Amino acid sequence: MTPAELSALLLLSATELLARRAGDVAPTLTVADLALERPRNRDHGDWSTNLAMKIAKAVGVAPRELAAELAEGFRLIDGISAVDVAGPGFINFTLDAAAAGSLAKAIVEQGAAYGRTDALVGQTINLEFVSANPTGPLHIGHTRWAALGDSIARVLTASGATVATEFYINDAGTQMDNFGASILAAARGLPTPENGYPGSYIAELAAKVVAERPDLLELADDEALAIARERGYALQLGDIRSSLERFNVHFDVWFSERDLHAVDAGTGQSLITAAIDRLRVQGHVFDDDDAVWVRTTDFGDDKDRVIRRGNGIVTYFAADAAYYLNKSDRGFAHKIYLLGADHHGYVHRLKALAGAAGDDPDRDIEVLIGQLVSINGARLSKRAGNIIELDDLQAWLGTDALRYSLGRYPADSPLTLDPELLQKRTNDNPVFYVQYAHARTFSVARNAAASGVGRSVFDASLLTHDTESALLGLLAELPRVVAQAAELREPHRIARYCEELAGSYHRWYDNCRVTPVGDESVTDVHRTRLWLSDATGVALRNGLDLLGVSAPDRM
RNA sequence: GCGCCCGUAGCUCAGCGGAUAGAGCAAUUGACUACGGAUCAAUAGGCCGGGGGUUCAAAUCCCUCCGGGCGCACCA
């Protein structure tokens, strides 16, 4: 019996009681009111609800008394072996071993689908993250957003949402010229220009550009600059894409900022100028001081924002506006932005933008702010040139450990990584603990096959050991954990869950053997336990996959 | 000055109002002639930054103060 099935049965029984007791004034119950949870203390049963305490006031009965009445009805439900009232009014349930154990087979049969729900079905979500300037390699901050954003996309999809992941390429503006000038200077053997990029990767790009275009050094400044910029851009973006691919991070759309600036020959409009017009129609645009403004203060921003400067040049904010509207035009009602804490000043203006466009800032746009990652206390700056690249981090840790260690913390938690610890590649990193548990399920299966333990019989009533009911209880939680991770945009919950599940599995393994010892013959207990071991492997694999981490069969 | 985030065990961090606040690491002590000891069992370690408030119930919600991070452009 899954928690969802149990909830449904409890709901039926509770509704019946309330109707009998309170008649028409009875509060209407939903599954959410039942709030089944796993008690921390195993003595409190398999599942617990605080329903009685929640609705006691509305019903007009003391919580404990109401709990006792509810419990009476719950005891009649098939598959429940015990119902107890405890503390201020908790109702605790213990399931029959057979009812609890049936889950193991169900999980194996569902396979990769186990953990998926329709919690967010019908939602169409645009998720933008990383969105780095293509003027240098991805650094550790980008790496965190890449890991997080990709995992958020995976849990959203697993919960039934339709998701598009986007990388916004900031390829317009003066920083691209600075980038090109840096490459050209390096190619000519000159020092880094003012406002240029000093990293050593610039010299590498310069060498590649010169190899492609040996004539570069002969050309006039303007032409040489354009070639250095455009070829450098293409090479750098290619590096970014392949870095992300190696990191198991997938983007559905690579959106170039230049597309927003490009003028359509037919209409004479760019997406940006069209966006300004559309905002003006909405009534939130005004002219002042030769400039064009959006009255973002109407929507909670602390000051109004210029969208077109006095000299006629549009601001960065204009591109943001056009991009936002473009996402809407492409059918995404809901837009999620994942930004670093150093950009959190944008939250108000982005929200205001949604409002000015006629959308609901509380519903249609969501800005997640991720705290920065530091290493040994030193923050890293791309401009300073002391970047730690995604590729370097990968070489240190491997994709699995890196994705896992970045994915197991919530975005708003500041994160300090210790490079010496990371380089040790020891068990300090919980990813090994989880992966080992998964590999162990395969090891168990291999040994079972060698000992003649097959899967011909599954008798859930034989799963009676304490560690088995604990393991089954945790296995039952995966769908809820995934749905919650999706709703809260917090994939770290998956990692924490995997660690708990791995621990539970190891404890079970120490207590319950799948293969017989010595002269013992193979029994249905062995066969049934093999199903439980398999089910744990499935749940661990599905969890790790949501984090973009591999689940090896052996290590 | 204003805004956002954070403050939980020695360290790194979980804990979207519930029962005795948890995990990993570090420390101490045990368990392989039994499916992989990359494991398990046990011990020790806490005014949940301080103070008010809401609630049957607060690490969690509200107010305030203290400490730390980040941000407050007609830059991109």
PDB file of C-alpha atoms in Angstrom, chain A residues 127-317:
ATOM      1  CA  LEU A 127      13.752  27.760 -16.950  1.00  0.00           C
ATOM      2  CA  GLU A 128      16.704  30.023 -17.657  1.00  0.00           C
ATOM      3  CA  PHE A 129      20.040  29.491 -15.955  1.00  0.00           C
ATOM      4  CA  VAL A 130      23.810  29.913 -16.319  1.00  0.00           C
ATOM      5  CA  SER A 131      23.419  32.515 -19.119  1.00  0.00           C
ATOM      6  CA  ALA A 132      27.101  33.413 -18.934  1.00  0.00           C
ATOM      7  CA  ASN A 133      28.846  35.917 -21.166  1.00  0.00           C
ATOM      8  CA  PRO A 134      30.580  33.996 -23.942  1.00  0.00           C
ATOM      9  CA  THR A 135      33.779  35.864 -23.145  1.00  0.00           C
ATOM     10  CA  GLY A 136      35.428  33.222 -21.036  1.00  0.00           C
ATOM     11  CA  PRO A 137      35.142  29.761 -19.568  1.00  0.00           C
ATOM     12  CA  LEU A 138      32.480  28.846 -17.044  1.00  0.00           C
ATOM     13  CA  HIS A 139      33.647  29.290 -13.478  1.00  0.00           C
ATOM     14  CA  ILE A 140      32.609  27.685 -10.239  1.00  0.00           C
ATOM     15  CA  GLY A 141      29.575  29.938  -9.779  1.00  0.00           C
ATOM     16  CA  HIS A 142      28.218  28.985 -13.189  1.00  0.00           C
ATOM     17  CA  THR A 143      28.977  25.400 -12.305  1.00  0.00           C
ATOM     18  CA  ARG A 144      26.678  25.571  -9.312  1.00  0.00           C
ATOM     19  CA  TRP A 145      23.812  27.084 -11.320  1.00  0.00           C
ATOM     20  CA  ALA A 146      24.372  24.536 -14.058  1.00  0.00           C
ATOM     21  CA  ALA A 147      24.096  21.623 -11.633  1.00  0.00           C
ATOM     22  CA  LEU A 148      21.152  23.146  -9.837  1.00  0.00           C
ATOM     23  CA  GLY A 149      19.255  24.341 -12.884  1.00  0.00           C
ATOM     24  CA  ASP A 150      19.599  21.063 -14.711  1.00  0.00           C
ATOM     25  CA  SER A 151      18.382  19.126 -11.672  1.00  0.00           C
ATOM     26  CA  ILE A 152      15.461  21.503 -11.188  1.00  0.00           C
ATOM     27  CA  ALA A 153      14.494  20.868 -14.806  1.00  0.00           C
ATOM     28  CA  ARG A 154      14.667  17.129 -14.190  1.00  0.00           C
ATOM     29  CA  VAL A 155      12.465  17.166 -11.076  1.00  0.00           C
ATOM     30  CA  LEU A 156       9.965  19.478 -12.772  1.00  0.00           C
ATOM     31  CA  THR A 157       9.742  17.126 -15.718  1.00  0.00           C
ATOM     32  CA  ALA A 158       9.448  14.102 -13.418  1.00  0.00           C
ATOM     33  CA  SER A 159       6.511  15.835 -11.763  1.00  0.00           C
ATOM     34  CA  GLY A 160       4.658  16.227 -15.021  1.00  0.00           C
ATOM     35  CA  ALA A 161       5.534  19.793 -16.024  1.00  0.00           C
ATOM     36  CA  THR A 162       6.498  20.704 -19.586  1.00  0.00           C
ATOM     37  CA  VAL A 163       9.898  22.363 -19.278  1.00  0.00           C
ATOM     38  CA  ALA A 164      12.235  24.201 -21.613  1.00  0.00           C
ATOM     39  CA  THR A 165      15.722  25.013 -20.367  1.00  0.00           C
ATOM     40  CA  GLU A 166      17.358  28.100 -21.831  1.00  0.00           C
ATOM     41  CA  PHE A 167      20.813  29.601 -21.937  1.00  0.00           C
ATOM     42  CA  TYR A 168      20.716  33.329 -22.714  1.00  0.00           C
ATOM     43  CA  ILE A 169      23.897  34.278 -24.526  1.00  0.00           C
ATOM     44  CA  ASN A 170      24.985  37.826 -23.688  1.00  0.00           C
ATOM     45  CA  ASP A 171      26.667  38.273 -27.043  1.00  0.00           C
ATOM     46  CA  ALA A 172      25.743  41.899 -27.715  1.00  0.00           C
ATOM     47  CA  GLY A 173      27.319  44.979 -26.242  1.00  0.00           C
ATOM     48  CA  THR A 174      30.697  46.402 -25.431  1.00  0.00           C
ATOM     49  CA  GLN A 175      31.987  43.451 -23.439  1.00  0.00           C
ATOM     50  CA  MET A 176      32.130  41.519 -26.703  1.00  0.00           C
ATOM     51  CA  ASP A 177      34.320  44.252 -28.199  1.00  0.00           C
ATOM     52  CA  ASN A 178      36.558  44.146 -25.140  1.00  0.00           C
ATOM     53  CA  PHE A 179      36.751  40.399 -25.588  1.00  0.00           C
ATOM     54  CA  GLY A 180      37.690  40.735 -29.258  1.00  0.00           C
ATOM     55  CA  ALA A 181      40.248  43.425 -28.493  1.00  0.00           C
ATOM     56  CA  SER A 182      41.823  41.189 -25.847  1.00  0.00           C
ATOM     57  CA  ILE A 183      42.182  38.347 -28.323  1.00  0.00           C
ATOM     58  CA  LEU A 184      43.579  40.616 -31.005  1.00  0.00           C
ATOM     59  CA  ALA A 185      46.096  42.128 -28.584  1.00  0.00           C
ATOM     60  CA  ALA A 186      47.216  38.651 -27.545  1.00  0.00           C
ATOM     61  CA  ALA A 187      47.549  37.628 -31.198  1.00  0.00           C
ATOM     62  CA  ARG A 188      49.719  40.651 -31.839  1.00  0.00           C
ATOM     63  CA  GLY A 189      51.817  39.986 -28.753  1.00  0.00           C
ATOM     64  CA  LEU A 190      50.583  43.144 -27.049  1.00  0.00           C
ATOM     65  CA  PRO A 191      49.535  43.484 -23.396  1.00  0.00           C
ATOM     66  CA  THR A 192      45.880  43.159 -22.368  1.00  0.00           C
ATOM     67  CA  PRO A 193      44.052  46.367 -23.279  1.00  0.00           C
ATOM     68  CA  GLU A 194      42.178  48.471 -20.763  1.00  0.00           C
ATOM     69  CA  ASN A 195      38.868  46.787 -19.792  1.00  0.00           C
ATOM     70  CA  GLY A 196      40.153  43.651 -21.479  1.00  0.00           C
ATOM     71  CA  TYR A 197      40.114  40.064 -20.282  1.00  0.00           C
ATOM     72  CA  PRO A 198      43.422  38.971 -18.754  1.00  0.00           C
ATOM     73  CA  GLY A 199      42.952  35.223 -18.370  1.00  0.00           C
ATOM     74  CA  SER A 200      45.418  32.875 -20.024  1.00  0.00           C
ATOM     75  CA  TYR A 201      42.571  31.367 -22.043  1.00  0.00           C
ATOM     76  CA  ILE A 202      42.643  34.543 -24.147  1.00  0.00           C
ATOM     77  CA  ALA A 203      46.091  33.634 -25.484  1.00  0.00           C
ATOM     78  CA  GLU A 204      44.838  30.125 -26.285  1.00  0.00           C
ATOM     79  CA  LEU A 205      41.848  31.536 -28.159  1.00  0.00           C
ATOM     80  CA  ALA A 206      44.143  33.949 -29.981  1.00  0.00           C
ATOM     81  CA  ALA A 207      46.361  31.079 -31.115  1.00  0.00           C
ATOM     82  CA  LYS A 208      43.351  29.190 -32.445  1.00  0.00           C
ATOM     83  CA  VAL A 209      41.977  32.234 -34.239  1.00  0.00           C
ATOM     84  CA  VAL A 210      45.347  32.879 -35.856  1.00  0.00           C
ATOM     85  CA  ALA A 211      45.528  29.234 -36.899  1.00  0.00           C
ATOM     86  CA  GLU A 212      42.136  29.610 -38.584  1.00  0.00           C
ATOM     87  CA  ARG A 213      42.939  32.995 -40.065  1.00  0.00           C
ATOM     88  CA  PRO A 214      46.698  33.400 -40.622  1.00  0.00           C
ATOM     89  CA  ASP A 215      45.940  36.686 -42.370  1.00  0.00           C
ATOM     90  CA  LEU A 216      44.578  38.181 -39.124  1.00  0.00           C
ATOM     91  CA  LEU A 217      47.807  39.965 -38.291  1.00  0.00           C
ATOM     92  CA  GLU A 218      47.940  41.635 -41.705  1.00  0.00           C
ATOM     93  CA  LEU A 219      44.449  43.124 -41.542  1.00  0.00           C
ATOM     94  CA  ALA A 220      43.440  46.629 -40.558  1.00  0.00           C
ATOM     95  CA  ASP A 221      42.229  47.179 -36.996  1.00  0.00           C
ATOM     96  CA  ASP A 222      38.489  47.210 -37.679  1.00  0.00           C
ATOM     97  CA  GLU A 223      38.455  44.070 -39.755  1.00  0.00           C
ATOM     98  CA  ALA A 224      40.904  42.246 -37.507  1.00  0.00           C
ATOM     99  CA  LEU A 225      38.886  43.176 -34.433  1.00  0.00           C
ATOM    100  CA  ALA A 226      35.679  41.821 -35.958  1.00  0.00           C
ATOM    101  CA  ILE A 227      37.340  38.545 -36.892  1.00  0.00           C
ATOM    102  CA  ALA A 228      38.992  38.169 -33.482  1.00  0.00           C
ATOM    103  CA  ARG A 229      35.690  38.875 -31.774  1.00  0.00           C
ATOM    104  CA  GLU A 230      33.508  36.618 -33.904  1.00  0.00           C
ATOM    105  CA  ARG A 231      35.902  33.688 -34.185  1.00  0.00           C
ATOM    106  CA  GLY A 232      36.748  33.965 -30.476  1.00  0.00           C
ATOM    107  CA  TYR A 233      33.055  34.042 -29.689  1.00  0.00           C
ATOM    108  CA  ALA A 234      32.341  30.920 -31.704  1.00  0.00           C
ATOM    109  CA  LEU A 235      35.237  29.034 -30.148  1.00  0.00           C
ATOM    110  CA  GLN A 236      34.425  30.136 -26.607  1.00  0.00           C
ATOM    111  CA  LEU A 237      30.736  29.321 -26.918  1.00  0.00           C
ATOM    112  CA  GLY A 238      31.646  25.930 -28.338  1.00  0.00           C
ATOM    113  CA  ASP A 239      33.835  25.290 -25.293  1.00  0.00           C
ATOM    114  CA  ILE A 240      31.014  26.317 -22.966  1.00  0.00           C
ATOM    115  CA  ARG A 241      28.579  24.012 -24.698  1.00  0.00           C
ATOM    116  CA  SER A 242      30.852  21.011 -24.595  1.00  0.00           C
ATOM    117  CA  SER A 243      31.783  21.691 -20.962  1.00  0.00           C
ATOM    118  CA  LEU A 244      28.117  21.678 -20.038  1.00  0.00           C
ATOM    119  CA  GLU A 245      27.464  18.557 -22.070  1.00  0.00           C
ATOM    120  CA  ARG A 246      30.242  16.723 -20.295  1.00  0.00           C
ATOM    121  CA  PHE A 247      28.631  17.906 -17.088  1.00  0.00           C
ATOM    122  CA  ASN A 248      25.323  16.249 -18.041  1.00  0.00           C
ATOM    123  CA  VAL A 249      23.656  19.631 -18.292  1.00  0.00           C
ATOM    124  CA  HIS A 250      21.246  20.028 -21.151  1.00  0.00           C
ATOM    125  CA  PHE A 251      19.795  23.195 -22.640  1.00  0.00           C
ATOM    126  CA  ASP A 252      16.861  23.038 -25.016  1.00  0.00           C
ATOM    127  CA  VAL A 253      17.363  26.569 -26.281  1.00  0.00           C
ATOM    128  CA  TRP A 254      20.495  28.669 -26.778  1.00  0.00           C
ATOM    129  CA  PHE A 255      19.145  32.186 -27.134  1.00  0.00           C
ATOM    130  CA  SER A 256      21.346  34.873 -28.628  1.00  0.00           C
ATOM    131  CA  GLU A 257      20.879  38.409 -27.337  1.00  0.00           C
ATOM    132  CA  ARG A 258      21.700  39.561 -30.871  1.00  0.00           C
ATOM    133  CA  ASP A 259      18.366  38.159 -32.020  1.00  0.00           C
ATOM    134  CA  LEU A 260      16.692  40.744 -29.830  1.00  0.00           C
ATOM    135  CA  HIS A 261      18.609  43.595 -31.445  1.00  0.00           C
ATOM    136  CA  ALA A 262      18.286  42.426 -35.046  1.00  0.00           C
ATOM    137  CA  VAL A 263      16.055  44.696 -37.115  1.00  0.00           C
ATOM    138  CA  ASP A 264      13.449  43.029 -39.281  1.00  0.00           C
ATOM    139  CA  ALA A 265      13.772  44.379 -42.806  1.00  0.00           C
ATOM    140  CA  GLY A 266      10.016  44.265 -43.340  1.00  0.00           C
ATOM    141  CA  THR A 267       8.769  46.063 -40.239  1.00  0.00           C
ATOM    142  CA  GLY A 268      11.866  48.104 -39.469  1.00  0.00           C
ATOM    143  CA  GLN A 269      11.444  46.877 -35.881  1.00  0.00           C
ATOM    144  CA  SER A 270      13.637  44.766 -33.643  1.00  0.00           C
ATOM    145  CA  LEU A 271      12.192  42.600 -30.895  1.00  0.00           C
ATOM    146  CA  ILE A 272      13.460  45.253 -28.498  1.00  0.00           C
ATOM    147  CA  THR A 273      11.790  48.234 -30.150  1.00  0.00           C
ATOM    148  CA  ALA A 274       8.629  46.188 -30.519  1.00  0.00           C
ATOM    149  CA  ALA A 275       8.800  45.327 -26.819  1.00  0.00           C
ATOM    150  CA  ILE A 276       9.098  48.990 -25.860  1.00  0.00           C
ATOM    151  CA  ASP A 277       6.037  49.741 -27.962  1.00  0.00           C
ATOM    152  CA  ARG A 278       4.114  46.941 -26.311  1.00  0.00           C
ATOM    153  CA  LEU A 279       4.999  48.174 -22.834  1.00  0.00           C
ATOM    154  CA  ARG A 280       3.942  51.659 -23.889  1.00  0.00           C
ATOM    155  CA  VAL A 281       0.558  50.329 -24.943  1.00  0.00           C
ATOM    156  CA  GLN A 282       0.216  48.788 -21.479  1.00  0.00           C
ATOM    157  CA  GLY A 283       0.583  52.304 -20.088  1.00  0.00           C
ATOM    158  CA  HIS A 284       3.721  51.939 -18.027  1.00  0.00           C
ATOM    159  CA  VAL A 285       6.180  53.786 -20.245  1.00  0.00           C
ATOM    160  CA  PHE A 286       6.945  57.513 -20.040  1.00  0.00           C
ATOM    161  CA  ASP A 287       9.440  59.982 -21.513  1.00  0.00           C
ATOM    162  CA  ASP A 288      11.620  62.179 -19.365  1.00  0.00           C
ATOM    163  CA  ASP A 289      14.986  63.880 -19.805  1.00  0.00           C
ATOM    164  CA  ASP A 290      15.171  62.721 -23.437  1.00  0.00           C
ATOM    165  CA  ALA A 291      15.111  59.141 -22.191  1.00  0.00           C
ATOM    166  CA  VAL A 292      12.374  56.514 -22.236  1.00  0.00           C
ATOM    167  CA  TRP A 293      11.451  55.000 -18.880  1.00  0.00           C
ATOM    168  CA  VAL A 294       9.383  52.140 -17.509  1.00  0.00           C
ATOM    169  CA  ARG A 295       7.495  52.976 -14.338  1.00  0.00           C
ATOM    170  CA  THR A 296       8.680  49.877 -12.509  1.00  0.00           C
ATOM    171  CA  THR A 297       7.995  51.534  -9.145  1.00  0.00           C
ATOM    172  CA  ASP A 298       4.327  50.748  -9.800  1.00  0.00           C
ATOM    173  CA  PHE A 299       5.291  47.122  -9.243  1.00  0.00           C
ATOM    174  CA  GLY A 300       7.543  47.308  -6.225  1.00  0.00           C
ATOM    175  CA  ASP A 301      10.849  48.340  -7.796  1.00  0.00           C
ATOM    176  CA  ASP A 302      12.700  50.947  -5.757  1.00  0.00           C
ATOM    177  CA  LYS A 303      13.210  53.241  -8.746  1.00  0.00           C
ATOM    178  CA  ASP A 304      12.004  53.595 -12.305  1.00  0.00           C
ATOM    179  CA  ARG A 305      14.228  52.163 -15.023  1.00  0.00           C
ATOM    180  CA  VAL A 306      15.507  53.666 -18.233  1.00  0.00           C
ATOM    181  CA  ILE A 307      14.787  51.471 -21.213  1.00  0.00           C
ATOM    182  CA  ARG A 308      16.136  53.774 -23.951  1.00  0.00           C
ATOM    183  CA  ARG A 309      18.832  56.298 -23.235  1.00  0.00           C
ATOM    184  CA  GLY A 310      18.832  59.919 -24.324  1.00  0.00           C
ATOM    185  CA  ASN A 311      21.284  59.087 -27.087  1.00  0.00           C
ATOM    186  CA  GLY A 312      18.812  56.580 -28.518  1.00  0.00           C
ATOM    187  CA  ILE A 313      20.686  53.487 -27.455  1.00  0.00           C
ATOM    188  CA  VAL A 314      18.601  50.931 -25.592  1.00  0.00           C
ATOM    189  CA  THR A 315      19.693  49.715 -22.183  1.00  0.00           C
ATOM    190  CA  TYR A 316      20.336  46.193 -21.039  1.00  0.00           C
ATOM    191  CA  PHE A 317      16.967  46.369 -19.345  1.00  0.00           C
TER     192      PHE A 317
END
